[in-house]
Coordinates of C-alpha atoms and ligand atoms in Angstrom, one line a residue:
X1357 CA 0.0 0.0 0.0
X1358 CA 2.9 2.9 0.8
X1359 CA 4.7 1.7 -2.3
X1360 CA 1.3 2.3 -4.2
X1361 CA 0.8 5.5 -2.9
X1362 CA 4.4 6.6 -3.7
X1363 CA 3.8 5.0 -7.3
X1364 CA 0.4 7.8 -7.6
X1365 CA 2.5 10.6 -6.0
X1366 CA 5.4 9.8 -8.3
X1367 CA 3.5 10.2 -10.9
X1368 CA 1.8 13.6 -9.5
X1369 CA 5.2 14.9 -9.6
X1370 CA 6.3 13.5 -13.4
X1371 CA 2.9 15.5 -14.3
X1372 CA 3.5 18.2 -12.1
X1373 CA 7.5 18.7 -14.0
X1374 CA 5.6 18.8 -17.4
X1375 CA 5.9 15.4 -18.7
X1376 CA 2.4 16.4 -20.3
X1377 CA 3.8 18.9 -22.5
X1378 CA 4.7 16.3 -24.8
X1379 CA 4.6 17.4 -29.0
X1380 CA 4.0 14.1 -30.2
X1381 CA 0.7 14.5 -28.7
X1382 CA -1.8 12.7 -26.1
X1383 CA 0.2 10.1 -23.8
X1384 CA -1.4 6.7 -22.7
X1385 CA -1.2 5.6 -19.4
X1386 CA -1.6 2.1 -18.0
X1387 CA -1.2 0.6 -14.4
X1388 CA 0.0 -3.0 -13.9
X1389 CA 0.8 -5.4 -11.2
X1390 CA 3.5 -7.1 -11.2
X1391 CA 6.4 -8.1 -9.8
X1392 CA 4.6 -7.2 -6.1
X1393 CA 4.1 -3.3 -7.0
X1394 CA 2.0 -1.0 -8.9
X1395 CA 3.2 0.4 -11.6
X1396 CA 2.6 3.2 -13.7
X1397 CA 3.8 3.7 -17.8
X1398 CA 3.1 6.7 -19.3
X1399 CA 4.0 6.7 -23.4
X1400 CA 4.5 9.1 -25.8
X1401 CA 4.2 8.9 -29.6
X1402 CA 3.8 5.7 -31.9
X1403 CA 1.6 3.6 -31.7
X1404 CA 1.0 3.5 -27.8
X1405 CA -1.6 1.5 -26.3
X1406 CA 0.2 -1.6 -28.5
X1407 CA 3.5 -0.5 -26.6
X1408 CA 1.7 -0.6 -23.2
X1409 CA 0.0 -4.2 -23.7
X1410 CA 3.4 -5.6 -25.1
X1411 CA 4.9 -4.0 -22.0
X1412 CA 2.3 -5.6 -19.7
X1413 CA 2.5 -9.0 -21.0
X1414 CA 6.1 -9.2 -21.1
X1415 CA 6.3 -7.9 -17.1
X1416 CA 3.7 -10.7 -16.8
X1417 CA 5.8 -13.4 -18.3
X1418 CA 8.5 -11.9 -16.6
X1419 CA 6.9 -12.3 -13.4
X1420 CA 6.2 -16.1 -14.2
X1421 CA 9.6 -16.7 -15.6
X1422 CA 11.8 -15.3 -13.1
X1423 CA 10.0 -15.7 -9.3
X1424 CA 11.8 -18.1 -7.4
X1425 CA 8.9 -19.3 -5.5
X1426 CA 6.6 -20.2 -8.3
X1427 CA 6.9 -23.9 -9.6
X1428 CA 7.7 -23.8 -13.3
X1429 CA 9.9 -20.8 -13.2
X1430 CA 13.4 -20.6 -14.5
X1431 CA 14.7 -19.6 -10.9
X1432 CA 12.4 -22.6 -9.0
X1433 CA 13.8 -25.0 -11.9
X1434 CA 17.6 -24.0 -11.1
X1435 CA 17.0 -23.6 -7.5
X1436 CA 15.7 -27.1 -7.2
X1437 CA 17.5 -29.4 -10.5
X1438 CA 21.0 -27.4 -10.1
X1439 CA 20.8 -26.7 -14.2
X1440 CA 18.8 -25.0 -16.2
X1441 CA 19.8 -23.8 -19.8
X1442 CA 17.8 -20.7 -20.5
X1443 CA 19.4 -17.4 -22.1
X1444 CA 17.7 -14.7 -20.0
X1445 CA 18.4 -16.8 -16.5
X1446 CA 22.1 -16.8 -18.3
X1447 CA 22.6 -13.3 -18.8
X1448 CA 20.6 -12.4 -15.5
X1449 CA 23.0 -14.4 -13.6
X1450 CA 25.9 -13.5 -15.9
X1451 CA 25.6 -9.7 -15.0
X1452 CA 24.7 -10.4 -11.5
X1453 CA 27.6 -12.4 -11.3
X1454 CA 29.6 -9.1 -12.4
X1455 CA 27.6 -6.7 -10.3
X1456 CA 28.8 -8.9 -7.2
X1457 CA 32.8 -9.1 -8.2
X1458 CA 32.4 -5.3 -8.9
X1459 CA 30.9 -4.6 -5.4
X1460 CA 33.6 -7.4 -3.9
X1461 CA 30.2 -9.4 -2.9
X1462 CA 27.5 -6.7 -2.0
X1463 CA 25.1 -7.5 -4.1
X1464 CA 25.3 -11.1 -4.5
X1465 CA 22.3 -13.5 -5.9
X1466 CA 22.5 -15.9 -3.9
X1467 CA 21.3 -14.8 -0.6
X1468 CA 17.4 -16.5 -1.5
X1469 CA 18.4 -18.9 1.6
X1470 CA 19.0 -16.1 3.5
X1471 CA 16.1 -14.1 2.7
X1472 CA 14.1 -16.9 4.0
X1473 CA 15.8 -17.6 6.9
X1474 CA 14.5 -13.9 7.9
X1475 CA 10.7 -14.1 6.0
X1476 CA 11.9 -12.0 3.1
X1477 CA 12.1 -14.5 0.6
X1478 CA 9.0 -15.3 -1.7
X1479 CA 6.7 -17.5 0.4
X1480 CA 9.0 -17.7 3.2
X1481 CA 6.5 -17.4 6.0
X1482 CA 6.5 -15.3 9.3
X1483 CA 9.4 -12.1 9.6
X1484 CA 11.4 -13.5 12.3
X1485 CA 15.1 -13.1 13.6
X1486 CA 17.4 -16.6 12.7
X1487 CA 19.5 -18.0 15.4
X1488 CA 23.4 -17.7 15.1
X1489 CA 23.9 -20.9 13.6
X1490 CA 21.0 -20.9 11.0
X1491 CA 22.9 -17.9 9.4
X1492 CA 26.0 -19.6 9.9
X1493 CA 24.7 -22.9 8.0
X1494 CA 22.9 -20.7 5.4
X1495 CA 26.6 -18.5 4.6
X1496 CA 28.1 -21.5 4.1
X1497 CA 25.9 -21.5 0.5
X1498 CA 26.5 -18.0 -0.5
X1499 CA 28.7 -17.2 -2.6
X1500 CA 29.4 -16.5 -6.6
X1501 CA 31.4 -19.1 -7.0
X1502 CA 28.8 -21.5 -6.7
X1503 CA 26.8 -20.5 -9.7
X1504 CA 28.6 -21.7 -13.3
X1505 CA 28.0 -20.5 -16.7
X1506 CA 28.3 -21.9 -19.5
X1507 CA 26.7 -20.0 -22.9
X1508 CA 23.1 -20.4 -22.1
X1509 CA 23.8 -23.3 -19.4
X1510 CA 23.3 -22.0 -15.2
X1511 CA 25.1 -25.0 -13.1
X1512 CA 24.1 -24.4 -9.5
X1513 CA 26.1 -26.1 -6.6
X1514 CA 23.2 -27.1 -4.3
X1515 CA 22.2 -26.8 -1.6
X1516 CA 23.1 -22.8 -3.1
X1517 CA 20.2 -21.0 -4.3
X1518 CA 19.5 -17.6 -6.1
X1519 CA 17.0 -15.5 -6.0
X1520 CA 16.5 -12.6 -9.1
X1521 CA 15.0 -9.7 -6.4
X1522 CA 17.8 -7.7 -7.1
X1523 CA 18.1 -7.2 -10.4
X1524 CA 14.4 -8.5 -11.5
X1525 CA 12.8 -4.7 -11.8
X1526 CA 16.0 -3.8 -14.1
X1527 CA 15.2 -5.9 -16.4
X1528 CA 12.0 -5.6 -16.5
X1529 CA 12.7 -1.9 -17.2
X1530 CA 15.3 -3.4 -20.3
X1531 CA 12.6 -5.5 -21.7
X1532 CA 9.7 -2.4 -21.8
X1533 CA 12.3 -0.5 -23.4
X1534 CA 12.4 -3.2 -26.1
X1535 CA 8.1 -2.6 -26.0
X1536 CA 9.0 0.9 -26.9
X1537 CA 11.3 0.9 -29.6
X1538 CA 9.4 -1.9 -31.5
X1539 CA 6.2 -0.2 -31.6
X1540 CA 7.9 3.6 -32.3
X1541 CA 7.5 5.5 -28.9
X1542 CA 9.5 8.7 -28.7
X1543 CA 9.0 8.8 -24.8
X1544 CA 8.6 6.8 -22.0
X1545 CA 7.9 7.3 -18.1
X1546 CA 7.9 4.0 -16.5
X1547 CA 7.7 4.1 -13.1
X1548 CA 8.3 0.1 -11.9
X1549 CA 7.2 1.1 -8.0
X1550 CA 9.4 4.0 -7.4
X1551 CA 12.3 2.7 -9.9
X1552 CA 11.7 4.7 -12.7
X1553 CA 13.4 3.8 -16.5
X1554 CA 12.9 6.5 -18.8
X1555 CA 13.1 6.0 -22.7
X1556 CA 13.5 8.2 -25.5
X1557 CA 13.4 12.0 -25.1
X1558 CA 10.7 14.6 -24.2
X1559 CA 11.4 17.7 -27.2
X1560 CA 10.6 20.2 -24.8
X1561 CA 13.7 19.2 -22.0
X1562 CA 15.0 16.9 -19.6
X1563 CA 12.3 14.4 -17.9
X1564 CA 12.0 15.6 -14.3
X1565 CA 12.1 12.5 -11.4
X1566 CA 11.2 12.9 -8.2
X1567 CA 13.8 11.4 -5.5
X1568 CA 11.9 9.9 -2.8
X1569 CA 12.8 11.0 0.9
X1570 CA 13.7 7.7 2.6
X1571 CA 12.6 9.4 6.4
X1572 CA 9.0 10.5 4.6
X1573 CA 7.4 8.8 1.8
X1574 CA 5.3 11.2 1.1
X1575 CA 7.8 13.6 0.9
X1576 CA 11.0 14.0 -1.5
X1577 CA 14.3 14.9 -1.3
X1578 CA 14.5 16.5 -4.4
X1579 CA 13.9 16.2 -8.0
X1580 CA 16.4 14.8 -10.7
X1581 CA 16.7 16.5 -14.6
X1582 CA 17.6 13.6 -16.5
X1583 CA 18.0 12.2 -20.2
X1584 CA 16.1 9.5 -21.5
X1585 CA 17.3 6.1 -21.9
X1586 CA 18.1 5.9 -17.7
X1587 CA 17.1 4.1 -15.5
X1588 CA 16.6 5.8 -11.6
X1589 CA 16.5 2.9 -9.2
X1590 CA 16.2 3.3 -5.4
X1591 CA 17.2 0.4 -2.5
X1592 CA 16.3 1.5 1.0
X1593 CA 16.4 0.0 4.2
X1594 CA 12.9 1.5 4.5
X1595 CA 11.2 -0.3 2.4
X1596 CA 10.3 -3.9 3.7
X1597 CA 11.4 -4.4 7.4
X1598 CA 9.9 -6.1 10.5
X1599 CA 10.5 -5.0 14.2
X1600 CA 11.0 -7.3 17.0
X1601 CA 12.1 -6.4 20.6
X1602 CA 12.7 -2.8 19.6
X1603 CA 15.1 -3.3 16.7
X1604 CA 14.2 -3.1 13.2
X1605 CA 15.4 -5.6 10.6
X1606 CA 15.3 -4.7 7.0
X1607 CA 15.0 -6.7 3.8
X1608 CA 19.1 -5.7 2.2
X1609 CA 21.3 -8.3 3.8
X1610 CA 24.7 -8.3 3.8
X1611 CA 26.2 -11.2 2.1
X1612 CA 29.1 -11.5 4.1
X1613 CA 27.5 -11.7 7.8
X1614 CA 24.1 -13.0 6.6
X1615 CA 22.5 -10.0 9.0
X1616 CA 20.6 -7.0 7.9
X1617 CA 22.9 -4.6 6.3
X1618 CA 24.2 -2.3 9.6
X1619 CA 25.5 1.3 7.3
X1620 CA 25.3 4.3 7.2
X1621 CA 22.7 4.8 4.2
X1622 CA 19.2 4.6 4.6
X1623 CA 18.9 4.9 0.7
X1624 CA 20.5 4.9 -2.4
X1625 CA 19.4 6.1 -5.6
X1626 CA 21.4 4.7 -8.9
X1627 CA 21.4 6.8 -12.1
X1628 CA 22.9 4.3 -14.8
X1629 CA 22.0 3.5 -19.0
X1630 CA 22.4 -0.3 -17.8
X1631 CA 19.1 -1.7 -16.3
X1632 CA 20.2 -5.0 -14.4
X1633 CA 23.2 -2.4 -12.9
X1634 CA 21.6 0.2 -11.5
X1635 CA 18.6 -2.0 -9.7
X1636 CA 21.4 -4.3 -8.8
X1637 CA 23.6 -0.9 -7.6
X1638 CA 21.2 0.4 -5.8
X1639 CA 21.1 -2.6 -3.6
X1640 CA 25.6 -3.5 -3.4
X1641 CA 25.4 1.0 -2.1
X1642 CA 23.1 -0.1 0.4
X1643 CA 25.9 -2.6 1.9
X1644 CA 28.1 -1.1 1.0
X1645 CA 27.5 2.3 3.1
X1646 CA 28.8 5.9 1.9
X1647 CA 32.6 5.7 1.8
X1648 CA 32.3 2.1 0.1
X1649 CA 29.6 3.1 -2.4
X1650 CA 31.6 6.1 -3.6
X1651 CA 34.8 3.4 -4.0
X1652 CA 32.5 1.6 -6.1
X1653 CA 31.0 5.0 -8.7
X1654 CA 34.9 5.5 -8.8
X1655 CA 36.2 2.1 -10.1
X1656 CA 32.7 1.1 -12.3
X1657 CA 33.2 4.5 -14.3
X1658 CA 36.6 3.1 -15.8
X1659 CA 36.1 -0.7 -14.4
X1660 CA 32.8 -1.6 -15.0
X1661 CA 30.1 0.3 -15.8
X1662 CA 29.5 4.3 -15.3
X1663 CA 26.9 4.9 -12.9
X1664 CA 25.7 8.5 -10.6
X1665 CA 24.3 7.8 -7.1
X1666 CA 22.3 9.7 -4.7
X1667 CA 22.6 8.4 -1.1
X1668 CA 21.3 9.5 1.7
X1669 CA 23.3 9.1 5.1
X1670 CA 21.8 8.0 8.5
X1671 CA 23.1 11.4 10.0
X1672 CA 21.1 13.3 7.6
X1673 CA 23.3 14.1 4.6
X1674 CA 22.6 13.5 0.7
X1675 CA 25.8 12.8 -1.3
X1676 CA 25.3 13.5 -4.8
X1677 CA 27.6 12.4 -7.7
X1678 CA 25.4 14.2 -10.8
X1679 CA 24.4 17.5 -11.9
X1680 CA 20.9 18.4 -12.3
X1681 CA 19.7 17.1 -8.9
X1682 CA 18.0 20.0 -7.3
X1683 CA 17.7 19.6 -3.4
X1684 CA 14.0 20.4 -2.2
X1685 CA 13.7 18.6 1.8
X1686 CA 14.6 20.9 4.9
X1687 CA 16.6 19.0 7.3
X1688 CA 19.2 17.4 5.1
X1689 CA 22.8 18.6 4.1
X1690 CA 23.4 18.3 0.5
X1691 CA 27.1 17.8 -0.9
X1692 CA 28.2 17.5 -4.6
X1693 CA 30.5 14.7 -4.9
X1694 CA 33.1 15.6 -7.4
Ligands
ADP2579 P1 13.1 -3.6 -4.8 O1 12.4 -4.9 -4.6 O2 12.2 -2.5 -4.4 O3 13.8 -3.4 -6.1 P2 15.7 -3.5 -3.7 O4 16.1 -2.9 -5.0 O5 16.1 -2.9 -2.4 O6 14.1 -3.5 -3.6 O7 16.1 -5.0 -3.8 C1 16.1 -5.7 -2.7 C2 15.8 -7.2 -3.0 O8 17.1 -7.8 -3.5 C3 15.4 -7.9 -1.8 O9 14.0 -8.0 -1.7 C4 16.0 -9.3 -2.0 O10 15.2 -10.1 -2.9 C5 17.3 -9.0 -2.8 N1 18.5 -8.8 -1.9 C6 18.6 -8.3 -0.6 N2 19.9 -8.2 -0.3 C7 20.6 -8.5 -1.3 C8 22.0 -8.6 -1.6 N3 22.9 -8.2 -0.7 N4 22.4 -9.0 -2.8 C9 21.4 -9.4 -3.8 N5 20.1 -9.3 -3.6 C10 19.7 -8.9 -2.4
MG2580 MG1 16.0 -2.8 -6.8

C-alpha cells in the first residue's frame, strides 16, 4: 500500500515537472501489477496502447519466468535441479555475477536462503530473527562461486540457491524498453514502484524524477533533470522491514555476515544506461555504506560500468555524484561529490 501510494505521487510529480507537454501528442497511461508493485507507464508517440499491452504482457511473463517461488519458473527450476539452460536466467546471472565481483560481494544473488531464513524471501512465511547458527549454516551456500555458466547453461552447486530480487525490476525496465522501440514511442515514463526507466526523449527538455525522501514517503528529497534512456533505481532499508524487541530488521542483507545490512545509508538512488546495474547498484550501495559506495562510482566509471548515485546518510546528509539534482527537503545537508 505505501509503495502504491508513492507509485500515484510519483506520478503527480512527473505530471506536475511537465511530462504532459509532450509534441507528439496525447500520452497513454496504463497501471499493472506485477512483480509485487504498482506500476505506472506513461508513453508518448507511436503507436502507444500496442507498446503498453506488449509492456504488460512481457512484465507478466516476466513475473512467471523469473520468481523463485513459483513452480515452473526458471529460478524454481535452477534452485531445485541445479541446471537450467535458459538465455535470459544466463545473462541475468551473468551480469549479477559481475555486479557482485564489482561490489567485492555486495550485491550477491544468492542470498534466497537467507532471505528466507528472515521471511523476506517469496513464500518464506513469518518475519522472524534466525539464530546464530541458521545464518552460519545458510553463509556456508553463499557465494558466486557457486553459480557456473556456460553459454546459455546455469550450473548451481546445491544446496546454493538464487534468488533474481535484485536485479528483476531492471530488467523488467530493459525489456519495456524493447516494447517501446518496437512499436515507435519517442518517450517513455515507467515508473516500476518508485524505480523509474525513462526511454527516448521529451522535445521540450530533460524528464524531471522525483527522489523519494527515505525518512518520509510522502515527501521528497529533491527532483532529478535527467536524459532519457536511464534508469533511476532506489534500494532503501525503509522499504520492507519487521521490528522485533525494539530493533528493526530490514530486507538488504549483507552477504558476508548473513545480517541485515548495519551502514550508514538509509537509501540509495542509482542513475545508470544499464538496467540489471543500477537496480542491482542500488542494492551493493546499500551494503556497502557511503565511503564504500563512492569506491565503487569510482572504479565502475573506468572498471565496469558508469553509474551516478544519490545516497542518503543515516546522520542526515545527501551525497550527490550528478548535476541536475535540485535539493528540495529541509533537514538534510546536500554535498556535490566531485
Ligand atoms: P526492490 O524490490 O524495491 O527493487 P531493492 O532494490 O532494495 O528492492 O532490492 C532488494 C531485493 O534484493 C530484496 O528484496 C532481495 O530479494 C534481494 N536482496 C537483498 N539483499 C541482497 C543482496 N545483498 N544481494 C542481492 N540481492 C539482495
Ligand atoms: Mg531494486
Amino acid at each position: 500500500m505505501k509503495k502504491y501510494i508513492f507509485a500515484l505521487f510519483l506520478i503527480a510529480c512527473l505530471a506536475l515537472a511537465g511530462c504532459g507537454r509532450q509534441p507528439d501528442g496525447t500520452p497513454h497511461r496504463r497501471t499493472v501489477f506485477a512483480m509485487d508493485t504498482v506500476m505506472n507507464l506513461t508513453v508518448y508517440g507511436g503507436n502507444g496502447e500496442a507498446a503498453l499491452s506488449a509492456a504488460e504482457q512481457e512484465l507478466y511473463r516476466l513475473d512467471a519466468h523469473l520468481a523463485r517461488g513459483t513452480a515452473g519458473s526458471v529460478v524454481y527450476a535452477l534452485n531445485h535441479d541445479g541446471t537450467v539452460i535458459d538465455r535470459e536466467a544466463a545473462a541475468l546471472l551473468r551480469a549479477s555475477g559481475s555486479v557482485a565481483q564489482a561490489s567485492d560481494g555486495a550485491f550477491d544473488p544468492t542470498v534466497a536462503e537467507l532471505l528466507d531464513l528472515w521471511g523476506f524471501g517469496s513464500g518464506a512465511g513469518e518475519h522472524r530473527v534466525p539464530l546464530p547458527e541458521e545464518i552460519a549454516a545458510a553463509l556456508a551456500h553463499v557465494g558466486e562461486k557457486y553459480v557456473h555458466i556456460d553459454g546459455e547453461q546455469v550450473i548451481l552447486d546445491l544446496p546454493a540457491q538464487v534468488d533474481l530480487g535484485g536485479v528483476a525490476k531492471g530488467w523488467a525496465g530493459e525489456r519495456m524498453f524493447a516494447c517501446m522501440k518496437e512499436n515507435g514511442i519517442t518517450g517513455a515514463a515507467l515508473d516500476l514502484g518508485g524505480d523509474v526507466a525513462l526511454w527516448g526523449g521529451k522535445l521540450d527538455g530533460p524528464w524531471r524524477v522525483a527522489i523519494k525522501d527515505p525518512a518520509d514517503e510522502s515527501a521528497y528529497l529533491g527532483v532529478l533533470e535527467a536524459e532519457g534512456d536511464r534508469f533511476i533505481m532506489t534500494s532503501g532499508v525503509y522499504e520492507r522491514y519487521f521490528e522485533e524487541n525494539g530493533v528493526r530488521y530490514h530486507h538488504i542483507l549483507d552477504p558476508k555476515t548473513g545480517y541485515p545490512a548495519d551502514s550508514d545509508l538509509l537509501s540509495a538512488t542509482v542513475i545508470c544506461k544499464d538496467g540489471i546495474w543500477a537496480d542491482a547498484l542500488a542494492t551493493a550501495c546499500c551494503v556497502l555504506g557511503a565511503d564504500g559506495a563512492l569506491e565503487l562510482w569510482k572504479t565502475a566509471a573506468t572498471e565496469w560500468v558508469p553509474f551516478d548515485a544519490i545516497l542518503v546518510t543515516d546522520d542526515g546528509r545527501v551525497l550527490y555524484t550528478c548535476d541536475g539534482f535540485t535539493a528540495q527537503a529541509e533537514g538534510y545537508t546536500y554535498e556535490r561529490v566531485a
